[in-house]
Short mmCIF file of C-alpha atoms in Angstrom, two decimals:
data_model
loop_
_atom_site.label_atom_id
_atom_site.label_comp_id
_atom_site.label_asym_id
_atom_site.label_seq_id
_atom_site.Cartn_x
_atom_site.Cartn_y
_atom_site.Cartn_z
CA UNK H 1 -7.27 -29.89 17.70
CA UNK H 2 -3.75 -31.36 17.72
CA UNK H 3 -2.09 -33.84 15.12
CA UNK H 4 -0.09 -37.04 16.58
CA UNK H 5 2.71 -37.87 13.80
CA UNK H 6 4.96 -40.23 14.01
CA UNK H 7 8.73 -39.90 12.99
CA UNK H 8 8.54 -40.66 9.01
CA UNK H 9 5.24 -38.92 9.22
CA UNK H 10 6.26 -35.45 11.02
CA UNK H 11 9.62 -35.96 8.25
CA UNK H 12 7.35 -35.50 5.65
CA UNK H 13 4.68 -33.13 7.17
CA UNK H 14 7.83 -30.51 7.84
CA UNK H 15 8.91 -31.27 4.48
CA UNK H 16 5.34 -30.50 3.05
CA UNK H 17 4.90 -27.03 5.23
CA UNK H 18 8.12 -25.77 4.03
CA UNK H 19 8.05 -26.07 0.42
CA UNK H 20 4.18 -24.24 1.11
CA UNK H 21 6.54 -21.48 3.26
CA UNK H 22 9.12 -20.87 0.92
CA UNK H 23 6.50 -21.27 -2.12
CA UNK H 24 4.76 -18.37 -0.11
CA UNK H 25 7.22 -16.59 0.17
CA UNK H 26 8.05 -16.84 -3.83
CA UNK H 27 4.94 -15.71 -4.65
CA UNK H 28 5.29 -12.39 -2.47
CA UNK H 29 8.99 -11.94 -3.19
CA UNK H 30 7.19 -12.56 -7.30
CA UNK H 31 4.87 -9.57 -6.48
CA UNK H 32 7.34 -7.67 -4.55
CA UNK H 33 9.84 -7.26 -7.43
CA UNK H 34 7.01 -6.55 -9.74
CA UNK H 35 6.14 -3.53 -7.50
CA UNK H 36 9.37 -2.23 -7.31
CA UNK H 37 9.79 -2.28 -10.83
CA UNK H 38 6.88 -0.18 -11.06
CA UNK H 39 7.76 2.39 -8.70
CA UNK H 40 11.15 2.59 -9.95
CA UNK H 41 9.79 3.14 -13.54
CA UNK H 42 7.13 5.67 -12.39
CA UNK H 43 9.57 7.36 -10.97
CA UNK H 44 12.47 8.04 -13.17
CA UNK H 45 12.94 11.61 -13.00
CA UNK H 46 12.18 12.27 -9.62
CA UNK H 47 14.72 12.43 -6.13
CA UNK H 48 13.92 9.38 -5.31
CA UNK H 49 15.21 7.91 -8.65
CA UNK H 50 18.64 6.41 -7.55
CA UNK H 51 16.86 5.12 -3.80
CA UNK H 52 14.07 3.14 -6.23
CA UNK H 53 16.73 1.90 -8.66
CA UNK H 54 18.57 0.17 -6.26
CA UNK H 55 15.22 -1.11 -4.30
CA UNK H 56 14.38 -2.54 -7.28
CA UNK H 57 17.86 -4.72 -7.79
CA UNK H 58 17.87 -5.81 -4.51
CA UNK H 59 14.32 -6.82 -4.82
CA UNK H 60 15.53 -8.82 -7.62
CA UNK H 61 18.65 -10.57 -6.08
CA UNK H 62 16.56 -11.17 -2.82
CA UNK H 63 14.43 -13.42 -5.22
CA UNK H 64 17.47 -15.03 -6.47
CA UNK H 65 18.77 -15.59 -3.05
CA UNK H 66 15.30 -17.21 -2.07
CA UNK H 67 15.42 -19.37 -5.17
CA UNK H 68 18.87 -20.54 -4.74
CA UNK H 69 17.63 -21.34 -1.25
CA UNK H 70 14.86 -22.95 -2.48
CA UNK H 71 17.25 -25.48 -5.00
CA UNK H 72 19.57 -25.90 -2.19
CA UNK H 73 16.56 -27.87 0.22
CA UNK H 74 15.46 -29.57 -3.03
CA UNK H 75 12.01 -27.52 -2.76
CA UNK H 76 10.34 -27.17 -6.19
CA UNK H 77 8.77 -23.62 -7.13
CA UNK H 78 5.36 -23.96 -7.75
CA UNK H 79 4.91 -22.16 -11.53
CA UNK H 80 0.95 -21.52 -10.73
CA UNK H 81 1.71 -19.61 -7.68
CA UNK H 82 4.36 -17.04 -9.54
CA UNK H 83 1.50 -16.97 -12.30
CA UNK H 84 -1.04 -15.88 -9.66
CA UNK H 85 1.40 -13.52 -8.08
CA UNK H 86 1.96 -11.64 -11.78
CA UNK H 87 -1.57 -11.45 -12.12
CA UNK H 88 -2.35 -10.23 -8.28
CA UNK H 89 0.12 -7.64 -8.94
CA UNK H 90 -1.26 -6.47 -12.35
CA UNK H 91 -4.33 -6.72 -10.40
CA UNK H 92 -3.48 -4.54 -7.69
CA UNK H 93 -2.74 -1.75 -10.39
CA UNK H 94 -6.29 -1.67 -11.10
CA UNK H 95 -7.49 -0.12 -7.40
CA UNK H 96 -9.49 3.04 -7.34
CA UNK H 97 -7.21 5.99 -6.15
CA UNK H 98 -9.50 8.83 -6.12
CA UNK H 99 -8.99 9.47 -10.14
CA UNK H 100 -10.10 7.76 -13.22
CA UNK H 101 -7.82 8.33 -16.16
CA UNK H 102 -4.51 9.86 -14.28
CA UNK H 103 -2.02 8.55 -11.60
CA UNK H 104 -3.03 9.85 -8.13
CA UNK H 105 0.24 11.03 -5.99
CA UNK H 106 -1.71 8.47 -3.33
CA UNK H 107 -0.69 5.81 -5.50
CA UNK H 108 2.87 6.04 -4.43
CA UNK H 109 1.96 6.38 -0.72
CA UNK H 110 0.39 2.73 -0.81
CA UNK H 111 2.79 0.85 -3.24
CA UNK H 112 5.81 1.76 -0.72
CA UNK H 113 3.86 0.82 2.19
CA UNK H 114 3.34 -2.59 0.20
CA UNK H 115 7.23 -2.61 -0.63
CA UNK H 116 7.52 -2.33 2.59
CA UNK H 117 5.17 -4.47 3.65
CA UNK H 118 6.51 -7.08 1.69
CA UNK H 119 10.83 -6.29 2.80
CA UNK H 120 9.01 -6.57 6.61
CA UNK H 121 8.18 -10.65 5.34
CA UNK H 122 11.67 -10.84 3.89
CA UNK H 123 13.31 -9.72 7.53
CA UNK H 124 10.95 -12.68 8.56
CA UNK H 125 11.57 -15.12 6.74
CA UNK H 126 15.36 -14.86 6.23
CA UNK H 127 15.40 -14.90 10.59
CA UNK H 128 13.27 -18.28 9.98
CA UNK H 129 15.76 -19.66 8.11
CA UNK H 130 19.19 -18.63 10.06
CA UNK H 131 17.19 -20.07 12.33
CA UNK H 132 16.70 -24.04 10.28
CA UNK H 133 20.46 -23.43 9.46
CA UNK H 134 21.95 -25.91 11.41
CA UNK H 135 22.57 -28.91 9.02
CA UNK H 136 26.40 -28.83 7.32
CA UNK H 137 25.69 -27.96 3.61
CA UNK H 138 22.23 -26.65 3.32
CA UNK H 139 21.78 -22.79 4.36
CA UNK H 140 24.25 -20.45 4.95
CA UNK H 141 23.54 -18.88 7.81
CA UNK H 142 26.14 -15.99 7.50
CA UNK H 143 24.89 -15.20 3.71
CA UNK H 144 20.64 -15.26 5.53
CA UNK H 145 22.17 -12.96 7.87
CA UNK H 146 23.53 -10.52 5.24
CA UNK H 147 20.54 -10.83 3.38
CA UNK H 148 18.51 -10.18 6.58
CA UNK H 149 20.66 -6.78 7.51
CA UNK H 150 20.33 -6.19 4.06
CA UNK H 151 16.35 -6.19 4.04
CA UNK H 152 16.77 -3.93 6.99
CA UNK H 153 18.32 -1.24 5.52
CA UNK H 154 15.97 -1.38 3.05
CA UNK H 155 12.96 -1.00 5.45
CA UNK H 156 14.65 2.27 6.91
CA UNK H 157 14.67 3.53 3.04
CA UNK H 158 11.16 2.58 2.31
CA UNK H 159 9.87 4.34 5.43
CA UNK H 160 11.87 7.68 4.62
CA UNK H 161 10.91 7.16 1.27
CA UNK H 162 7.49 6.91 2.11
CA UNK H 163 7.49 9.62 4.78
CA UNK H 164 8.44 12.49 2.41
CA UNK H 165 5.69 11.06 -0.08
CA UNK H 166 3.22 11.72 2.34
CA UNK H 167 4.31 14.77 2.95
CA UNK H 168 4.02 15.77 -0.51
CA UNK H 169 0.58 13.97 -0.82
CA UNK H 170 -1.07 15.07 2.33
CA UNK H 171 0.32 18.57 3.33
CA UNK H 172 -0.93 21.74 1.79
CA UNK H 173 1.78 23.12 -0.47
CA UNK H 174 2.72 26.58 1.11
CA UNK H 175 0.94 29.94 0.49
CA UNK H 176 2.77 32.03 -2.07
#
C-alpha cells in the first residue's frame, strides 16, 4: 500500500521519519558506547588493552558527533529511548554463556561482534547523511565523511580483534 502526500504533508512526514532515524540511531550509538566501555574495562590487562581503549573514545565522540548532528537539524533526542537503550544493554549482560557465576571467554566473542555490529550501522548511517548534505549550513559533509572512514577503520579492528578471540576461545590450546 502506498501513501499520497502532498507538499506540506511529505515536509513534515520526512521531518517525522528522520528524527525516528537519527533517534534510532541514538539509542544504538547509547548501547554501543555502553558495550565498549565494558569490553574495554574487562579487558584492562590484556593485548588488546590500548585497541579497546581507543574503541571506546571513539565510540564516545561518534555519539557526540551524532548529537551535534542531531542539534544542528533541530531534531530532539528522545530521553525514553537512551533510557531503554541503558537498560537493553544492562540487559544484554544478563545472557546465558555456558557458565553461571564466572565470565565465559565466549562472552568477548559476541560483544565484539555486537561492537561491530553496531560500527557496521554507524558506516550506514553517516553514508545516509553525506548523502542529505546538500543544504548550505546543516551537515558537513566532509566532517560525515571523516567520521565514516573513521568507523571503517574501526570495523577492520573489531574483526581482527575478534578473529584472534576466537582463536583463543575455539582452538585447542597446544599439546605440551
Amino acid at each position: 500500500m502506498s501513501h499520497s502526500y502532498t507538499a506540506a504533508e511529505k515536509g513534515g512526514q520526512e521531518t517525522k521519519m528522520l528524527r525516528i532515524y537519527l533517534n534510532d540511531h541514538l539509542t544504538a550509538a547509547t548501547a554501543s558506547v555502553e558495550l565498549a566501555h565494558r569490553l574495554r574495562d574487562g579487558h584492562t590487562e590484556t593485548a588488546m588493552a590500548v585497541d579497546l581503549e581507543r574503541l571506546a573514545a571513539e565510540a564516545e565522540q561518534d555519539r557526540a558527533a551524532l548529537l551535534a548532528v542531531m542539534r544542528s537539524l533541530g531534531v530532539p533526542v528522545s530521553r525514553p529511548r537512551l533510557v531503554a537503550a541503558w537498560l537493553g544493554e544492562r540487559a544484554g549482560r544478563l545472557k546465558t554463556n555456558g557458565r553461571l557465576t564466572t565470565s565465559s571467554p565466549l562472552r568477548t566473542v559476541v560483544e565484539l561482534e555486537g561492537m561491530l555490529l553496531a560500527v557496521q550501522a554507524r558506516i550506514l548511517l553517516w553514508r545516509l547523511l553525506a548523502g542529505l548534505a546538500d543544504a548550505p549550513g546543516r551537515l558537513d559533509a566532509d566532517r560525515l565523511e571523516e567520521l565514516r572512514f573513521r568507523a571503517e577503520a574501526q570495523v577492520d579492528l573489531l574483526e581482527r580483534l575478534r578473529l584472534r578471540a576466537a582463536d583463543e576461545v575455539f582452538r585447542p590450546a597446544p599439546a605440551v
